mmCIF file of C-alpha atoms and ligand atoms in Angstrom:
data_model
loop_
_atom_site.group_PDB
_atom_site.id
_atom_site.type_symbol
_atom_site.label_atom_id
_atom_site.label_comp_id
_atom_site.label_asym_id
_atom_site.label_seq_id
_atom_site.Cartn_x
_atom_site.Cartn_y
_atom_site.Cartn_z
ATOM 1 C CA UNK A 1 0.955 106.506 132.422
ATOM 2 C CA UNK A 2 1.040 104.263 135.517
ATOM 3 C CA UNK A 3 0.331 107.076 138.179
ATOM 4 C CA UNK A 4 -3.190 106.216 138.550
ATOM 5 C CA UNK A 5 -6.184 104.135 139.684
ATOM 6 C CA UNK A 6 -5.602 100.118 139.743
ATOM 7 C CA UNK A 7 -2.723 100.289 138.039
ATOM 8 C CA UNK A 8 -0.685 101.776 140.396
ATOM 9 C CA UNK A 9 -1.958 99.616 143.383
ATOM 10 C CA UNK A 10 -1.322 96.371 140.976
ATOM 11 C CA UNK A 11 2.373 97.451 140.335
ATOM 12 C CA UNK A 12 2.775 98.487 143.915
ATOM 13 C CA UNK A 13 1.561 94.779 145.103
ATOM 14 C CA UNK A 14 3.868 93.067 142.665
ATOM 15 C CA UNK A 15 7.089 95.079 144.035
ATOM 16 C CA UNK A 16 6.042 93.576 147.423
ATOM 17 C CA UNK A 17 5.384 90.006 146.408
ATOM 18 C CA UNK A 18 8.675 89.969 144.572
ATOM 19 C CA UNK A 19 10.418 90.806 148.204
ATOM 20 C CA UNK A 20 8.332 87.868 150.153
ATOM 21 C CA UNK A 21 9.132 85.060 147.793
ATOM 22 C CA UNK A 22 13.238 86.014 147.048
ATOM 23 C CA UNK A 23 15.311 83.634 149.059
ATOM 24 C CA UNK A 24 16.931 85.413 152.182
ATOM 25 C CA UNK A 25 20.411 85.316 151.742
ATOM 26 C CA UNK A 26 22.079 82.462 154.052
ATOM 27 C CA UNK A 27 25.213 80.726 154.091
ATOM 28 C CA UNK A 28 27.059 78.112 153.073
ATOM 29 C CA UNK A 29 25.801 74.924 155.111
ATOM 30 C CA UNK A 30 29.305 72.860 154.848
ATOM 31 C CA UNK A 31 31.308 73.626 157.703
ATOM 32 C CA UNK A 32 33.610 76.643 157.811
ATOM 33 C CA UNK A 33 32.180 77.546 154.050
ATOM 34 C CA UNK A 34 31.540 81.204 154.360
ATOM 35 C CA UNK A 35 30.025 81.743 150.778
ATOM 36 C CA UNK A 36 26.826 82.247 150.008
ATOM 37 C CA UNK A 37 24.433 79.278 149.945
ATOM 38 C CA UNK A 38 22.406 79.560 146.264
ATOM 39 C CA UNK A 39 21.763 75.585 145.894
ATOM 40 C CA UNK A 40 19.186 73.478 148.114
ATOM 41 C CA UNK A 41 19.292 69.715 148.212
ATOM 42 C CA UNK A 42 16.841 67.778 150.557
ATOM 43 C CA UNK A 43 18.191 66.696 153.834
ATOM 44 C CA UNK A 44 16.749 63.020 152.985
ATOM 45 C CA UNK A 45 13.906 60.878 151.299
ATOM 46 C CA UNK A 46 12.378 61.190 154.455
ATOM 47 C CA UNK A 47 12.432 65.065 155.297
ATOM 48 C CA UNK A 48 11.832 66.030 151.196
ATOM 49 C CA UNK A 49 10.887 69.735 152.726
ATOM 50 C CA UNK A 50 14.064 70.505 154.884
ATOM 51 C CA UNK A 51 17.186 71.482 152.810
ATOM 52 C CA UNK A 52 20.376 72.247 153.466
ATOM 53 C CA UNK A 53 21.581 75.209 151.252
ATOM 54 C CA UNK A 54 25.450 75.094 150.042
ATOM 55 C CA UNK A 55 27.324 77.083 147.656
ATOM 56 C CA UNK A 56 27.828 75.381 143.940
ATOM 57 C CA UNK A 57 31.250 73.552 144.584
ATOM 58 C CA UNK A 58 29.571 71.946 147.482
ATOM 59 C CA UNK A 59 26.485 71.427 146.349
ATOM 60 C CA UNK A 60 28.592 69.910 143.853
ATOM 61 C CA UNK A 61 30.252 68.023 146.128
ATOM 62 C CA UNK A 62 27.215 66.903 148.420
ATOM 63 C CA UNK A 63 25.656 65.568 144.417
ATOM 64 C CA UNK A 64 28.696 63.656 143.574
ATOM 65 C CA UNK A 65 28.536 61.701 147.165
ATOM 66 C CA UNK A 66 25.083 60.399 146.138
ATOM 67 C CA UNK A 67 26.490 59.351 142.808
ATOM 68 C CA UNK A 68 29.624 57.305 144.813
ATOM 69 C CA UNK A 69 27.480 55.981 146.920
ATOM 70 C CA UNK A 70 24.792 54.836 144.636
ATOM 71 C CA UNK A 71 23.385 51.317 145.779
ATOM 72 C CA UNK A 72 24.354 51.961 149.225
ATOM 73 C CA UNK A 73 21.997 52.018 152.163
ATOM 74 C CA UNK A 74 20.483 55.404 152.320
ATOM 75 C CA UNK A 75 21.302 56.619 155.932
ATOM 76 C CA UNK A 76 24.736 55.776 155.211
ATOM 77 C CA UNK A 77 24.803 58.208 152.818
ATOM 78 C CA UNK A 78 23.380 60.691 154.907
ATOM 79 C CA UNK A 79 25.433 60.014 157.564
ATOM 80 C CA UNK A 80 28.303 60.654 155.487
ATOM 81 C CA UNK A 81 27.113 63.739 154.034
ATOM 82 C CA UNK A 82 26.524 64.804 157.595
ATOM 83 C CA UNK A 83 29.929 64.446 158.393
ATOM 84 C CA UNK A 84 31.560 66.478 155.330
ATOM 85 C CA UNK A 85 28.863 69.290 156.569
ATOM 86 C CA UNK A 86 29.732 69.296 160.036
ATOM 87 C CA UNK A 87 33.365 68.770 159.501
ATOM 88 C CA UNK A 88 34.041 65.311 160.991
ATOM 89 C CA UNK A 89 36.390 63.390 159.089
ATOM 90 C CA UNK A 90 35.016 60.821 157.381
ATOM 91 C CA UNK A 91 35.657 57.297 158.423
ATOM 92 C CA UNK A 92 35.868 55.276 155.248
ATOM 93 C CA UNK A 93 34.043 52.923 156.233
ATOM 94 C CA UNK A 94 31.329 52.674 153.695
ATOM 95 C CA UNK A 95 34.382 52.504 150.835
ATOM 96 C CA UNK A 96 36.105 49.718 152.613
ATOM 97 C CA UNK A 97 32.708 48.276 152.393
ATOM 98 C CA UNK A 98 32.854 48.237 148.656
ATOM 99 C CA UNK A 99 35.261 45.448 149.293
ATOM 100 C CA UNK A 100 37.705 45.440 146.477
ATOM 101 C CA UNK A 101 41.259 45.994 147.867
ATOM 102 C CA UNK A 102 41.764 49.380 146.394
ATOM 103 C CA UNK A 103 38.269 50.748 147.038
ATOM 104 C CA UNK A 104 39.575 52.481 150.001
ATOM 105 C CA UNK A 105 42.331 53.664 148.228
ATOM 106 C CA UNK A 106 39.766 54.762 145.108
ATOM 107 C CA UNK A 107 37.499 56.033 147.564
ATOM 108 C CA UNK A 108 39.699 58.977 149.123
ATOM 109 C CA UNK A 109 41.561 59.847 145.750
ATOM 110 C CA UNK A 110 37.305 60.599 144.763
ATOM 111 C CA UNK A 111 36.871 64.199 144.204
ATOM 112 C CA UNK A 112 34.052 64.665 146.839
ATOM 113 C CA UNK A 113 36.166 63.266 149.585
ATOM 114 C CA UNK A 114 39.565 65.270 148.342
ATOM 115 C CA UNK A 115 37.258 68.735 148.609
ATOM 116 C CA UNK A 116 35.582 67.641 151.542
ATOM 117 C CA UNK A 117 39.158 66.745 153.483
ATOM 118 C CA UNK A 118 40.176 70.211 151.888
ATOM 119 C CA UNK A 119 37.729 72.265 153.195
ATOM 120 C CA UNK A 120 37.536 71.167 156.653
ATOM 121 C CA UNK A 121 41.538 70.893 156.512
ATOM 122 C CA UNK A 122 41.214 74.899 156.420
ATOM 123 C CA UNK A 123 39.575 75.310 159.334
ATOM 124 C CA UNK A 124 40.432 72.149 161.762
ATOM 125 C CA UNK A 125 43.573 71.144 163.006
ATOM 126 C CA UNK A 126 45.328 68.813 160.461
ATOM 127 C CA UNK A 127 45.165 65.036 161.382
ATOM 128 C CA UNK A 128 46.806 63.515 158.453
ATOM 129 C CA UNK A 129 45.351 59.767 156.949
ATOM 130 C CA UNK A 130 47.996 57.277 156.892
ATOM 131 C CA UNK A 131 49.851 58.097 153.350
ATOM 132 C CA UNK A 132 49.739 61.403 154.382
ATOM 133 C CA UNK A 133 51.767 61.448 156.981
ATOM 134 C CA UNK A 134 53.917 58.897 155.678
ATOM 135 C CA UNK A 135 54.729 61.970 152.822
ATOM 136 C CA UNK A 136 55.338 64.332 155.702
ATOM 137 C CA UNK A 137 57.824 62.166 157.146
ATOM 138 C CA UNK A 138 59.414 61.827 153.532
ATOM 139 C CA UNK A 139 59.689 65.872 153.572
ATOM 140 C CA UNK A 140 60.999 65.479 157.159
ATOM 141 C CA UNK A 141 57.883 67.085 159.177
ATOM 142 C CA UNK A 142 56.065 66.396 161.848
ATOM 143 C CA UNK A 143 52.486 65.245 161.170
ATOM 144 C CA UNK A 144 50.899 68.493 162.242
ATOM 145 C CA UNK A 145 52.411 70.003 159.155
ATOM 146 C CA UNK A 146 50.891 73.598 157.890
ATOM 147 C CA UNK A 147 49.756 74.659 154.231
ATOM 148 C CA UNK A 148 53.111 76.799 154.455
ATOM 149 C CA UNK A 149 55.492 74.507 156.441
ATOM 150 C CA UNK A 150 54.869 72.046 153.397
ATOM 151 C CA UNK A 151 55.242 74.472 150.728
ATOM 152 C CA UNK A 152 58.571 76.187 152.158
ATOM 153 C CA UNK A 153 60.034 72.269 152.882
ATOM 154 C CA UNK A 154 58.936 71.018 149.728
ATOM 155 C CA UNK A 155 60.737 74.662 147.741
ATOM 156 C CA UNK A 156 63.824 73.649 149.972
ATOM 157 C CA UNK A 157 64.487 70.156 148.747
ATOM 158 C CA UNK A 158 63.611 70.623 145.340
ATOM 159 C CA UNK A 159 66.253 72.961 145.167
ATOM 160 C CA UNK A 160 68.862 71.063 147.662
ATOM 161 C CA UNK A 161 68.649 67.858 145.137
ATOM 162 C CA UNK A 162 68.174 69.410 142.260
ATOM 163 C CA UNK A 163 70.202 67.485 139.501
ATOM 164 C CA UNK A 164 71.642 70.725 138.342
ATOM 165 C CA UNK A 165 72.937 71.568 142.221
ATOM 166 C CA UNK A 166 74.295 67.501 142.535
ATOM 167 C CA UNK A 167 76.636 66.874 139.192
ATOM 168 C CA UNK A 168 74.268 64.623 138.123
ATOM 169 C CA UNK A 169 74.356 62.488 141.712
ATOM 170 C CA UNK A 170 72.058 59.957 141.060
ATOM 171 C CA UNK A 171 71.269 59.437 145.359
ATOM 172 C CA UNK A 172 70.427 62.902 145.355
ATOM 173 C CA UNK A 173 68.038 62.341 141.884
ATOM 174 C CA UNK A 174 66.174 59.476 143.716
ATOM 175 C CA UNK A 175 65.853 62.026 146.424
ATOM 176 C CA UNK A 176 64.128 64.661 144.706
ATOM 177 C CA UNK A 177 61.630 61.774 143.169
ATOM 178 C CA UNK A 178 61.388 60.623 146.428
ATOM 179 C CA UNK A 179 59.938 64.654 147.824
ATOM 180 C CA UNK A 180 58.276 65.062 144.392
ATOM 181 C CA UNK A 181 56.306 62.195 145.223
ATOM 182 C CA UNK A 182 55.413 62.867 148.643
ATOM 183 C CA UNK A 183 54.284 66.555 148.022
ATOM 184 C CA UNK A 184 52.609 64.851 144.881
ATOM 185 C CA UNK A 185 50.413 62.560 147.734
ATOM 186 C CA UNK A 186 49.836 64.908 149.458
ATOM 187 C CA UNK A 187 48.093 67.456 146.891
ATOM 188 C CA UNK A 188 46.203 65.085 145.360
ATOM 189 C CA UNK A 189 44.904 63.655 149.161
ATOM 190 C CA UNK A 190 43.591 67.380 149.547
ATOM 191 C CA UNK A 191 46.436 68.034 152.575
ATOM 192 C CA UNK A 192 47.564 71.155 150.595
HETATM 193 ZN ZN1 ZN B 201 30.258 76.143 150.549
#
């Protein structure tokens, strides 16, 4: 039924059009991200036609730092966001800003800055922040810690002050709080 006359040429034009207007596939703009970026968000107020194109948990992520930052001066913002995407680690200065004692504190327990820290951690050498290498000491490594070297330290003193391995010792149950906290810190502060 559609093998003739200006039918077929219509049908044949829309195939076409169809290919010229689909987004090219392209990746992930946050560095070391290698999925797919399906999201755009405008690069600034002032460049509302230049995007950068992430993949939905960060441009989850790159939403929820306008939402911190709400009220703050606008290139701050975007210099932050610049630094998540390129993979610098943020400086904190715009939450110790915020002035409160524990907005620093608030600031890098925020989601956006625990995946931000956690997705650059995967690709950069680790530099821990201040607590966290405070909780490596506690688990008795050096601050240039890996994913694994945690996880096999942390296994290793769970089970060496285990209540159930120490009569009921309670140096070695402060102990284990102690390591449970540390590896605690540093989950939540995106180090593993
Ligand atoms: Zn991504």
């Amino acid at each position: 039924m559609m093998s003739e006359g200006p039918k077929a040429g219509f049908s044949f034009d829309f195939r076409i059009k169809r290919e010229e207007t689909r987004p090219r596939t392209r990746a992930c703009d946050h560095a070391g991200c290698m999925a797919e970026g399906t999201h755009r968000a405008p690069k600034s107020r002032a460049e509302p036609n230049t995007f950068y194109w992430f993949c939905q948990p960060h441009a989850r992520a790159h939403n929820e730092s306008w939402d911190y930052f709400r009220g703050m001066p606008e290139e701050e913002v975007l210099a932050f966001q610049r630094d998540a995407i390129t993979g610098h680690r943020p400086t904190w200065r715009m939450a110790d800003r915020v002035g409160s004692p524990g907005a620093a504190a608030r600031a890098r327990a925020h989601p956006f800055f625990r995946r931000a820290q956690a997705a650059n951690t995967r690709t950069r050498q680790r530099r821990p922040l201040p607590l966290q290498a405070e909780a490596l000491a506690t688990l008795g490594l050096d601050a240039g810690a890996s994913l694994n070297e945690v996880k096999a330290r942390y296994k290793e003193l769970v089970k060496r002050f285990h209540p159930d391995a120490n009569g009921g010792d309670r140096t070695a149950e402060e102990r284990l709080a102690q390591v449970i906290r540390a590896y605690s810190t540093l989950k939540t502060s995106g180090y593993v």
